[in-house]
Amino acid sequence: MRSAEWDAAGAGPADVGAVDVRFLAAGGTTECSTWSAAAAEVAFERCPPLRPFSARKGKRTAPGWWWSATTGRLVHYGSGAMRLHLMLLDRDPRVQGLASRPLELRWPAPDGVRTHVPQVMLRLADGQGVLADCTAAAELSRRQRSLAAVVGEVCAAVGRRYWVLGPVDPVYRRNVTWLSGYRHPRYRAGQQLAAALRESFADRTPLWEGTRRTGDPMVVLPALFHALWAGQLSADLGVPMHERMPVWARAA
């Protein structure tokens, strides 16, 4: 995904049975359950946000909604870093489910009850659940590292993972941002055009050369960009995109 990705684990609560979780059930009612029981029974990736992100004066990015090509639904975000990672996760072939702020974890601590609302819930293709938070910082603060260690342990205790998603390579970010404009299924090539694209880019071929070989660029380019977004065609997105960049069909 070309980003800093910390898979956190550490010293969490001594008794994971004391960890509770709050979430919105069907009908919009708030429910509270033990974390161990809910993690096994509730599809949190289908739950709505427990509470929305609020707009704050002076903040560069206002809360908004990302349309997910993975789920076909809108996902709420509250910061530029979160929007960026929703976009990258939406393209990640490991991800099959995606939700924003679907739960709140609560656990006892010496100074009272601690709570945390992870920004993102993922369901991976292998069935594993992942909670994640997003940051633009290159390094986590001491407080963030401590919280990540606790949440990582809470997740590991029920067979889940916890990620802290950090900065992204700027060139890769710009390329994927461009391709995301073609993520909607309306840009998907029909069978005939898809077969022509695979033939034109069977080997590493410059983008514009393969496009002209396939047909009318006005028709071919949107389908080509969608195929690059979906991973049906490949290119090195770590360098700036241009008309001579090599593109090739994904290996079977």
PDB file of C-alpha atoms in Angstrom:
ATOM      1  CA  MET A   1       0.000   0.000   0.000  1.00  0.00           C
ATOM      2  CA  ARG A   2       3.136   2.206  -0.087  1.00  0.00           C
ATOM      3  CA  SER A   3       2.494   3.672   3.380  1.00  0.00           C
ATOM      4  CA  ALA A   4       3.915   3.343   6.866  1.00  0.00           C
ATOM      5  CA  GLU A   5       1.868   0.589   8.497  1.00  0.00           C
ATOM      6  CA  TRP A   6       2.430  -0.279  12.142  1.00  0.00           C
ATOM      7  CA  ASP A   7       0.927  -3.569  13.315  1.00  0.00           C
ATOM      8  CA  ALA A   8       0.598  -2.729  16.996  1.00  0.00           C
ATOM      9  CA  ALA A   9       0.609  -5.100  19.937  1.00  0.00           C
ATOM     10  CA  GLY A  10       1.645  -4.667  23.529  1.00  0.00           C
ATOM     11  CA  ALA A  11       0.571  -4.636  27.142  1.00  0.00           C
ATOM     12  CA  GLY A  12      -3.200  -4.335  27.254  1.00  0.00           C
ATOM     13  CA  PRO A  13      -5.649  -4.916  30.089  1.00  0.00           C
ATOM     14  CA  ALA A  14      -4.815  -7.934  32.228  1.00  0.00           C
ATOM     15  CA  ASP A  15      -8.334  -9.341  31.761  1.00  0.00           C
ATOM     16  CA  VAL A  16      -9.688  -8.991  28.227  1.00  0.00           C
ATOM     17  CA  GLY A  17     -13.024 -10.193  29.592  1.00  0.00           C
ATOM     18  CA  ALA A  18     -13.303  -6.811  31.281  1.00  0.00           C
ATOM     19  CA  VAL A  19     -13.200  -5.013  27.917  1.00  0.00           C
ATOM     20  CA  ASP A  20     -16.590  -3.851  26.649  1.00  0.00           C
ATOM     21  CA  VAL A  21     -17.642  -2.566  23.249  1.00  0.00           C
ATOM     22  CA  ARG A  22     -20.394  -0.129  22.235  1.00  0.00           C
ATOM     23  CA  PHE A  23     -21.875  -0.100  18.724  1.00  0.00           C
ATOM     24  CA  LEU A  24     -25.017   0.729  16.776  1.00  0.00           C
ATOM     25  CA  ALA A  25     -27.221  -2.269  16.064  1.00  0.00           C
ATOM     26  CA  ALA A  26     -30.018  -2.611  13.520  1.00  0.00           C
ATOM     27  CA  GLY A  27     -32.572   0.139  13.938  1.00  0.00           C
ATOM     28  CA  GLY A  28     -29.994   2.569  15.272  1.00  0.00           C
ATOM     29  CA  THR A  29     -30.084   1.385  18.881  1.00  0.00           C
ATOM     30  CA  THR A  30     -26.846   1.558  20.859  1.00  0.00           C
ATOM     31  CA  GLU A  31     -25.767  -1.768  22.309  1.00  0.00           C
ATOM     32  CA  CYS A  32     -23.049  -2.657  24.791  1.00  0.00           C
ATOM     33  CA  SER A  33     -21.486  -6.103  25.020  1.00  0.00           C
ATOM     34  CA  THR A  34     -18.318  -7.790  26.142  1.00  0.00           C
ATOM     35  CA  TRP A  35     -15.611  -7.432  23.516  1.00  0.00           C
ATOM     36  CA  SER A  36     -14.842 -11.156  23.396  1.00  0.00           C
ATOM     37  CA  ALA A  37     -18.465 -12.051  22.644  1.00  0.00           C
ATOM     38  CA  ALA A  38     -19.188  -9.225  20.195  1.00  0.00           C
ATOM     39  CA  ALA A  39     -15.966  -9.765  18.234  1.00  0.00           C
ATOM     40  CA  ALA A  40     -17.119 -13.292  17.427  1.00  0.00           C
ATOM     41  CA  GLU A  41     -20.733 -12.426  16.602  1.00  0.00           C
ATOM     42  CA  VAL A  42     -21.024  -8.873  15.217  1.00  0.00           C
ATOM     43  CA  ALA A  43     -20.051  -7.898  11.656  1.00  0.00           C
ATOM     44  CA  PHE A  44     -18.745  -4.488  12.653  1.00  0.00           C
ATOM     45  CA  GLU A  45     -17.761  -3.703   9.066  1.00  0.00           C
ATOM     46  CA  ARG A  46     -21.500  -3.415   8.325  1.00  0.00           C
ATOM     47  CA  CYS A  47     -22.282  -1.126  11.261  1.00  0.00           C
ATOM     48  CA  PRO A  48     -22.859   2.625  10.793  1.00  0.00           C
ATOM     49  CA  PRO A  49     -20.573   5.153  12.492  1.00  0.00           C
ATOM     50  CA  LEU A  50     -21.115   5.182  16.240  1.00  0.00           C
ATOM     51  CA  ARG A  51     -20.831   8.952  16.103  1.00  0.00           C
ATOM     52  CA  PRO A  52     -20.022  11.271  13.176  1.00  0.00           C
ATOM     53  CA  PHE A  53     -16.906  13.371  12.843  1.00  0.00           C
ATOM     54  CA  SER A  54     -17.492  17.017  13.690  1.00  0.00           C
ATOM     55  CA  ALA A  55     -16.231  20.022  11.744  1.00  0.00           C
ATOM     56  CA  ARG A  56     -13.728  22.195  13.580  1.00  0.00           C
ATOM     57  CA  LYS A  57     -12.809  25.780  12.792  1.00  0.00           C
ATOM     58  CA  GLY A  58      -9.347  26.087  11.272  1.00  0.00           C
ATOM     59  CA  LYS A  59      -9.147  22.460  10.217  1.00  0.00           C
ATOM     60  CA  ARG A  60      -7.820  22.071   6.667  1.00  0.00           C
ATOM     61  CA  THR A  61     -10.035  19.106   5.752  1.00  0.00           C
ATOM     62  CA  ALA A  62     -13.722  19.062   6.644  1.00  0.00           C
ATOM     63  CA  PRO A  63     -15.456  15.749   7.394  1.00  0.00           C
ATOM     64  CA  GLY A  64     -16.867  14.050   4.352  1.00  0.00           C
ATOM     65  CA  TRP A  65     -17.829  10.772   2.708  1.00  0.00           C
ATOM     66  CA  TRP A  66     -15.791   8.418   0.526  1.00  0.00           C
ATOM     67  CA  TRP A  67     -17.677   6.238  -1.946  1.00  0.00           C
ATOM     68  CA  SER A  68     -16.109   2.787  -1.656  1.00  0.00           C
ATOM     69  CA  ALA A  69     -15.735   0.686  -4.779  1.00  0.00           C
ATOM     70  CA  THR A  70     -15.127  -2.301  -2.476  1.00  0.00           C
ATOM     71  CA  THR A  71     -18.466  -2.125  -0.667  1.00  0.00           C
ATOM     72  CA  GLY A  72     -20.560   0.144  -2.917  1.00  0.00           C
ATOM     73  CA  ARG A  73     -21.349   2.297   0.135  1.00  0.00           C
ATOM     74  CA  LEU A  74     -20.286   5.656   1.548  1.00  0.00           C
ATOM     75  CA  VAL A  75     -17.679   5.660   4.323  1.00  0.00           C
ATOM     76  CA  HIS A  76     -17.390   8.666   6.648  1.00  0.00           C
ATOM     77  CA  TYR A  77     -14.010  10.308   7.225  1.00  0.00           C
ATOM     78  CA  GLY A  78     -12.867  13.090   9.523  1.00  0.00           C
ATOM     79  CA  SER A  79      -9.403  14.094   8.313  1.00  0.00           C
ATOM     80  CA  GLY A  80      -7.212  14.255   5.244  1.00  0.00           C
ATOM     81  CA  ALA A  81      -5.107  11.355   6.538  1.00  0.00           C
ATOM     82  CA  MET A  82      -8.187   9.201   7.027  1.00  0.00           C
ATOM     83  CA  ARG A  83      -9.575  10.057   3.591  1.00  0.00           C
ATOM     84  CA  LEU A  84      -6.226   9.130   2.038  1.00  0.00           C
ATOM     85  CA  HIS A  85      -6.133   5.756   3.759  1.00  0.00           C
ATOM     86  CA  LEU A  86      -9.760   4.981   2.935  1.00  0.00           C
ATOM     87  CA  MET A  87      -8.794   5.520  -0.708  1.00  0.00           C
ATOM     88  CA  LEU A  88      -5.770   3.207  -0.418  1.00  0.00           C
ATOM     89  CA  LEU A  89      -7.686   0.543   1.497  1.00  0.00           C
ATOM     90  CA  ASP A  90     -10.458   0.714  -1.104  1.00  0.00           C
ATOM     91  CA  ARG A  91      -7.881  -0.370  -3.702  1.00  0.00           C
ATOM     92  CA  ASP A  92      -6.183  -2.960  -1.485  1.00  0.00           C
ATOM     93  CA  PRO A  93      -7.031  -6.496  -2.717  1.00  0.00           C
ATOM     94  CA  ARG A  94      -6.786  -7.779   0.870  1.00  0.00           C
ATOM     95  CA  VAL A  95      -9.809  -5.698   1.917  1.00  0.00           C
ATOM     96  CA  GLN A  96     -13.387  -6.911   1.452  1.00  0.00           C
ATOM     97  CA  GLY A  97     -15.232  -4.884   4.110  1.00  0.00           C
ATOM     98  CA  LEU A  98     -14.746  -1.284   5.197  1.00  0.00           C
ATOM     99  CA  ALA A  99     -16.486   0.841   7.833  1.00  0.00           C
ATOM    100  CA  SER A 100     -15.839   4.049   9.730  1.00  0.00           C
ATOM    101  CA  ARG A 101     -15.965   4.378  13.530  1.00  0.00           C
ATOM    102  CA  PRO A 102     -18.319   1.428  14.047  1.00  0.00           C
ATOM    103  CA  LEU A 103     -17.404   0.739  17.689  1.00  0.00           C
ATOM    104  CA  GLU A 104     -16.025   2.067  20.938  1.00  0.00           C
ATOM    105  CA  LEU A 105     -13.746  -0.032  23.151  1.00  0.00           C
ATOM    106  CA  ARG A 106     -13.922   0.458  26.928  1.00  0.00           C
ATOM    107  CA  TRP A 107     -11.577  -1.047  29.508  1.00  0.00           C
ATOM    108  CA  PRO A 108     -10.675  -0.480  33.158  1.00  0.00           C
ATOM    109  CA  ALA A 109      -7.463   1.341  34.080  1.00  0.00           C
ATOM    110  CA  PRO A 110      -5.929   2.370  37.404  1.00  0.00           C
ATOM    111  CA  ASP A 111      -7.129   5.941  36.894  1.00  0.00           C
ATOM    112  CA  GLY A 112     -10.639   5.047  35.689  1.00  0.00           C
ATOM    113  CA  VAL A 113     -12.282   3.737  32.523  1.00  0.00           C
ATOM    114  CA  ARG A 114     -10.409   4.229  29.257  1.00  0.00           C
ATOM    115  CA  THR A 115     -12.159   4.409  25.885  1.00  0.00           C
ATOM    116  CA  HIS A 116     -11.078   4.444  22.270  1.00  0.00           C
ATOM    117  CA  VAL A 117     -13.026   4.678  18.999  1.00  0.00           C
ATOM    118  CA  PRO A 118     -10.878   3.257  16.154  1.00  0.00           C
ATOM    119  CA  GLN A 119     -11.327   5.203  12.948  1.00  0.00           C
ATOM    120  CA  VAL A 120     -11.660   2.238  10.591  1.00  0.00           C
ATOM    121  CA  MET A 121     -12.835  -1.372  10.698  1.00  0.00           C
ATOM    122  CA  LEU A 122     -11.660  -3.725   7.939  1.00  0.00           C
ATOM    123  CA  ARG A 123     -12.608  -7.238   6.952  1.00  0.00           C
ATOM    124  CA  LEU A 124      -9.819  -8.977   5.073  1.00  0.00           C
ATOM    125  CA  ALA A 125     -10.258 -11.587   2.365  1.00  0.00           C
ATOM    126  CA  ASP A 126      -9.132 -14.321   4.763  1.00  0.00           C
ATOM    127  CA  GLY A 127     -11.939 -13.362   7.157  1.00  0.00           C
ATOM    128  CA  GLN A 128      -9.747 -11.632   9.719  1.00  0.00           C
ATOM    129  CA  GLY A 129     -10.982  -8.388  11.251  1.00  0.00           C
ATOM    130  CA  VAL A 130      -8.696  -5.363  11.573  1.00  0.00           C
ATOM    131  CA  LEU A 131      -9.172  -2.142  13.507  1.00  0.00           C
ATOM    132  CA  ALA A 132      -7.118   0.814  12.298  1.00  0.00           C
ATOM    133  CA  ASP A 133      -6.320   4.443  12.987  1.00  0.00           C
ATOM    134  CA  CYS A 134      -4.806   6.913  10.519  1.00  0.00           C
ATOM    135  CA  THR A 135      -2.159   9.555  11.076  1.00  0.00           C
ATOM    136  CA  ALA A 136      -0.128  11.977   8.976  1.00  0.00           C
ATOM    137  CA  ALA A 137       2.753  11.895  11.476  1.00  0.00           C
ATOM    138  CA  ALA A 138       5.972  10.083  10.620  1.00  0.00           C
ATOM    139  CA  GLU A 139       6.417   9.030  14.254  1.00  0.00           C
ATOM    140  CA  LEU A 140       3.890   8.269  16.969  1.00  0.00           C
ATOM    141  CA  SER A 141       3.969  10.249  20.186  1.00  0.00           C
ATOM    142  CA  ARG A 142       4.560   8.465  23.479  1.00  0.00           C
ATOM    143  CA  ARG A 143       0.838   8.679  24.288  1.00  0.00           C
ATOM    144  CA  GLN A 144      -0.104   7.316  20.856  1.00  0.00           C
ATOM    145  CA  ARG A 145       2.367   4.431  21.203  1.00  0.00           C
ATOM    146  CA  SER A 146       0.939   3.574  24.600  1.00  0.00           C
ATOM    147  CA  LEU A 147      -2.638   3.610  23.301  1.00  0.00           C
ATOM    148  CA  ALA A 148      -1.670   1.594  20.206  1.00  0.00           C
ATOM    149  CA  ALA A 149      -0.032  -1.037  22.413  1.00  0.00           C
ATOM    150  CA  VAL A 150      -3.171  -1.422  24.519  1.00  0.00           C
ATOM    151  CA  VAL A 151      -5.573  -1.559  21.565  1.00  0.00           C
ATOM    152  CA  GLY A 152      -3.234  -3.978  19.779  1.00  0.00           C
ATOM    153  CA  GLU A 153      -3.324  -6.335  22.754  1.00  0.00           C
ATOM    154  CA  VAL A 154      -7.111  -6.030  23.050  1.00  0.00           C
ATOM    155  CA  CYS A 155      -7.460  -6.963  19.366  1.00  0.00           C
ATOM    156  CA  ALA A 156      -4.922  -9.801  19.507  1.00  0.00           C
ATOM    157  CA  ALA A 157      -6.800 -11.374  22.427  1.00  0.00           C
ATOM    158  CA  VAL A 158      -9.805 -12.030  20.155  1.00  0.00           C
ATOM    159  CA  GLY A 159      -7.871 -12.929  17.001  1.00  0.00           C
ATOM    160  CA  ARG A 160      -7.968  -9.494  15.424  1.00  0.00           C
ATOM    161  CA  ARG A 161      -5.272  -7.068  14.380  1.00  0.00           C
ATOM    162  CA  TYR A 162      -4.744  -3.371  14.962  1.00  0.00           C
ATOM    163  CA  TRP A 163      -2.964  -1.146  12.437  1.00  0.00           C
ATOM    164  CA  VAL A 164      -1.770   2.427  12.694  1.00  0.00           C
ATOM    165  CA  LEU A 165      -1.585   3.744   9.119  1.00  0.00           C
ATOM    166  CA  GLY A 166       0.989   6.481   8.603  1.00  0.00           C
ATOM    167  CA  PRO A 167       2.464   8.674   5.852  1.00  0.00           C
ATOM    168  CA  VAL A 168       2.244   7.616   2.215  1.00  0.00           C
ATOM    169  CA  ASP A 169       4.823   8.055  -0.534  1.00  0.00           C
ATOM    170  CA  PRO A 170       3.724  11.311  -2.253  1.00  0.00           C
ATOM    171  CA  VAL A 171       4.183  10.050  -5.816  1.00  0.00           C
ATOM    172  CA  TYR A 172       2.210   6.885  -5.112  1.00  0.00           C
ATOM    173  CA  ARG A 173      -0.486   8.981  -3.414  1.00  0.00           C
ATOM    174  CA  ARG A 174      -0.882  11.264  -6.433  1.00  0.00           C
ATOM    175  CA  ASN A 175      -1.044   8.339  -8.850  1.00  0.00           C
ATOM    176  CA  VAL A 176      -3.667   6.445  -6.852  1.00  0.00           C
ATOM    177  CA  THR A 177      -5.640   9.664  -6.340  1.00  0.00           C
ATOM    178  CA  TRP A 178      -5.812  10.048 -10.125  1.00  0.00           C
ATOM    179  CA  LEU A 179      -6.846   6.421 -10.644  1.00  0.00           C
ATOM    180  CA  SER A 180      -9.494   6.680  -7.913  1.00  0.00           C
ATOM    181  CA  GLY A 181     -11.456   8.999 -10.189  1.00  0.00           C
ATOM    182  CA  TYR A 182     -12.064   5.936 -12.365  1.00  0.00           C
ATOM    183  CA  ARG A 183     -12.947   3.468  -9.607  1.00  0.00           C
ATOM    184  CA  HIS A 184     -16.687   3.427 -10.318  1.00  0.00           C
ATOM    185  CA  PRO A 185     -17.966   0.351 -12.228  1.00  0.00           C
ATOM    186  CA  ARG A 186     -19.263   2.606 -15.016  1.00  0.00           C
ATOM    187  CA  TYR A 187     -15.659   2.808 -16.257  1.00  0.00           C
ATOM    188  CA  ARG A 188     -15.246  -0.976 -16.334  1.00  0.00           C
ATOM    189  CA  ALA A 189     -14.498  -2.304 -19.800  1.00  0.00           C
ATOM    190  CA  GLY A 190     -16.920  -4.651 -21.499  1.00  0.00           C
ATOM    191  CA  GLN A 191     -15.739  -8.130 -22.439  1.00  0.00           C
ATOM    192  CA  GLN A 192     -14.530  -7.128 -25.901  1.00  0.00           C
ATOM    193  CA  LEU A 193     -12.595  -4.066 -24.716  1.00  0.00           C
ATOM    194  CA  ALA A 194     -11.204  -5.917 -21.700  1.00  0.00           C
ATOM    195  CA  ALA A 195      -9.861  -8.662 -23.973  1.00  0.00           C
ATOM    196  CA  ALA A 196      -8.355  -6.036 -26.290  1.00  0.00           C
ATOM    197  CA  LEU A 197      -6.617  -4.336 -23.346  1.00  0.00           C
ATOM    198  CA  ARG A 198      -5.141  -7.629 -22.169  1.00  0.00           C
ATOM    199  CA  GLU A 199      -3.853  -8.316 -25.677  1.00  0.00           C
ATOM    200  CA  SER A 200      -2.408  -4.824 -26.143  1.00  0.00           C
ATOM    201  CA  PHE A 201      -0.635  -4.938 -22.794  1.00  0.00           C
ATOM    202  CA  ALA A 202       0.275  -8.632 -22.762  1.00  0.00           C
ATOM    203  CA  ASP A 203       3.898  -7.510 -22.401  1.00  0.00           C
ATOM    204  CA  ARG A 204       5.286  -4.326 -20.869  1.00  0.00           C
ATOM    205  CA  THR A 205       4.018  -1.669 -23.288  1.00  0.00           C
ATOM    206  CA  PRO A 206       4.097   2.150 -23.107  1.00  0.00           C
ATOM    207  CA  LEU A 207       0.699   3.429 -21.986  1.00  0.00           C
ATOM    208  CA  TRP A 208      -0.030   5.596 -25.027  1.00  0.00           C
ATOM    209  CA  GLU A 209       1.232   3.023 -27.526  1.00  0.00           C
ATOM    210  CA  GLY A 210      -1.003   0.315 -26.061  1.00  0.00           C
ATOM    211  CA  THR A 211      -3.945   2.708 -25.886  1.00  0.00           C
ATOM    212  CA  ARG A 212      -3.724   3.640 -29.567  1.00  0.00           C
ATOM    213  CA  ARG A 213      -3.285  -0.038 -30.468  1.00  0.00           C
ATOM    214  CA  THR A 214      -6.502  -0.885 -28.597  1.00  0.00           C
ATOM    215  CA  GLY A 215      -8.808   1.751 -30.107  1.00  0.00           C
ATOM    216  CA  ASP A 216     -10.202   5.244 -29.661  1.00  0.00           C
ATOM    217  CA  PRO A 217      -8.321   6.820 -26.696  1.00  0.00           C
ATOM    218  CA  MET A 218     -11.511   8.556 -25.519  1.00  0.00           C
ATOM    219  CA  VAL A 219     -13.025   5.114 -24.997  1.00  0.00           C
ATOM    220  CA  VAL A 220      -9.913   3.169 -24.039  1.00  0.00           C
ATOM    221  CA  LEU A 221      -8.282   5.461 -21.458  1.00  0.00           C
ATOM    222  CA  PRO A 222     -11.122   5.428 -18.869  1.00  0.00           C
ATOM    223  CA  ALA A 223     -11.257   1.625 -19.075  1.00  0.00           C
ATOM    224  CA  LEU A 224      -7.455   1.420 -18.816  1.00  0.00           C
ATOM    225  CA  PHE A 225      -7.384   3.646 -15.715  1.00  0.00           C
ATOM    226  CA  HIS A 226     -10.153   1.576 -14.120  1.00  0.00           C
ATOM    227  CA  ALA A 227      -8.166  -1.589 -14.858  1.00  0.00           C
ATOM    228  CA  LEU A 228      -5.086  -0.047 -13.218  1.00  0.00           C
ATOM    229  CA  TRP A 229      -7.173   0.907 -10.182  1.00  0.00           C
ATOM    230  CA  ALA A 230      -8.666  -2.598  -9.941  1.00  0.00           C
ATOM    231  CA  GLY A 231      -5.320  -4.357 -10.455  1.00  0.00           C
ATOM    232  CA  GLN A 232      -6.351  -5.974 -13.723  1.00  0.00           C
ATOM    233  CA  LEU A 233      -3.462  -4.102 -15.344  1.00  0.00           C
ATOM    234  CA  SER A 234      -0.228  -3.220 -13.582  1.00  0.00           C
ATOM    235  CA  ALA A 235       2.236  -0.328 -13.625  1.00  0.00           C
ATOM    236  CA  ASP A 236       4.908   1.071 -11.335  1.00  0.00           C
ATOM    237  CA  LEU A 237       2.893   3.643  -9.397  1.00  0.00           C
ATOM    238  CA  GLY A 238       5.951   4.665  -7.411  1.00  0.00           C
ATOM    239  CA  VAL A 239       7.052   6.914 -10.291  1.00  0.00           C
ATOM    240  CA  PRO A 240       5.038   9.743 -11.919  1.00  0.00           C
ATOM    241  CA  MET A 241       2.504   8.549 -14.465  1.00  0.00           C
ATOM    242  CA  HIS A 242       3.114   9.621 -18.076  1.00  0.00           C
ATOM    243  CA  GLU A 243       2.255   8.493 -21.590  1.00  0.00           C
ATOM    244  CA  ARG A 244       5.420   6.373 -21.939  1.00  0.00           C
ATOM    245  CA  MET A 245       5.112   4.524 -18.609  1.00  0.00           C
ATOM    246  CA  PRO A 246       5.118   0.728 -19.052  1.00  0.00           C
ATOM    247  CA  VAL A 247       1.801  -1.023 -18.423  1.00  0.00           C
ATOM    248  CA  TRP A 248       1.286  -4.759 -18.463  1.00  0.00           C
ATOM    249  CA  ALA A 249      -1.473  -7.306 -17.880  1.00  0.00           C
ATOM    250  CA  ARG A 250      -1.499  -8.886 -14.438  1.00  0.00           C
ATOM    251  CA  ALA A 251       0.035 -12.346 -14.426  1.00  0.00           C
ATOM    252  CA  ALA A 252      -2.540 -15.160 -14.201  1.00  0.00           C
TER     253      ALA A 252
END
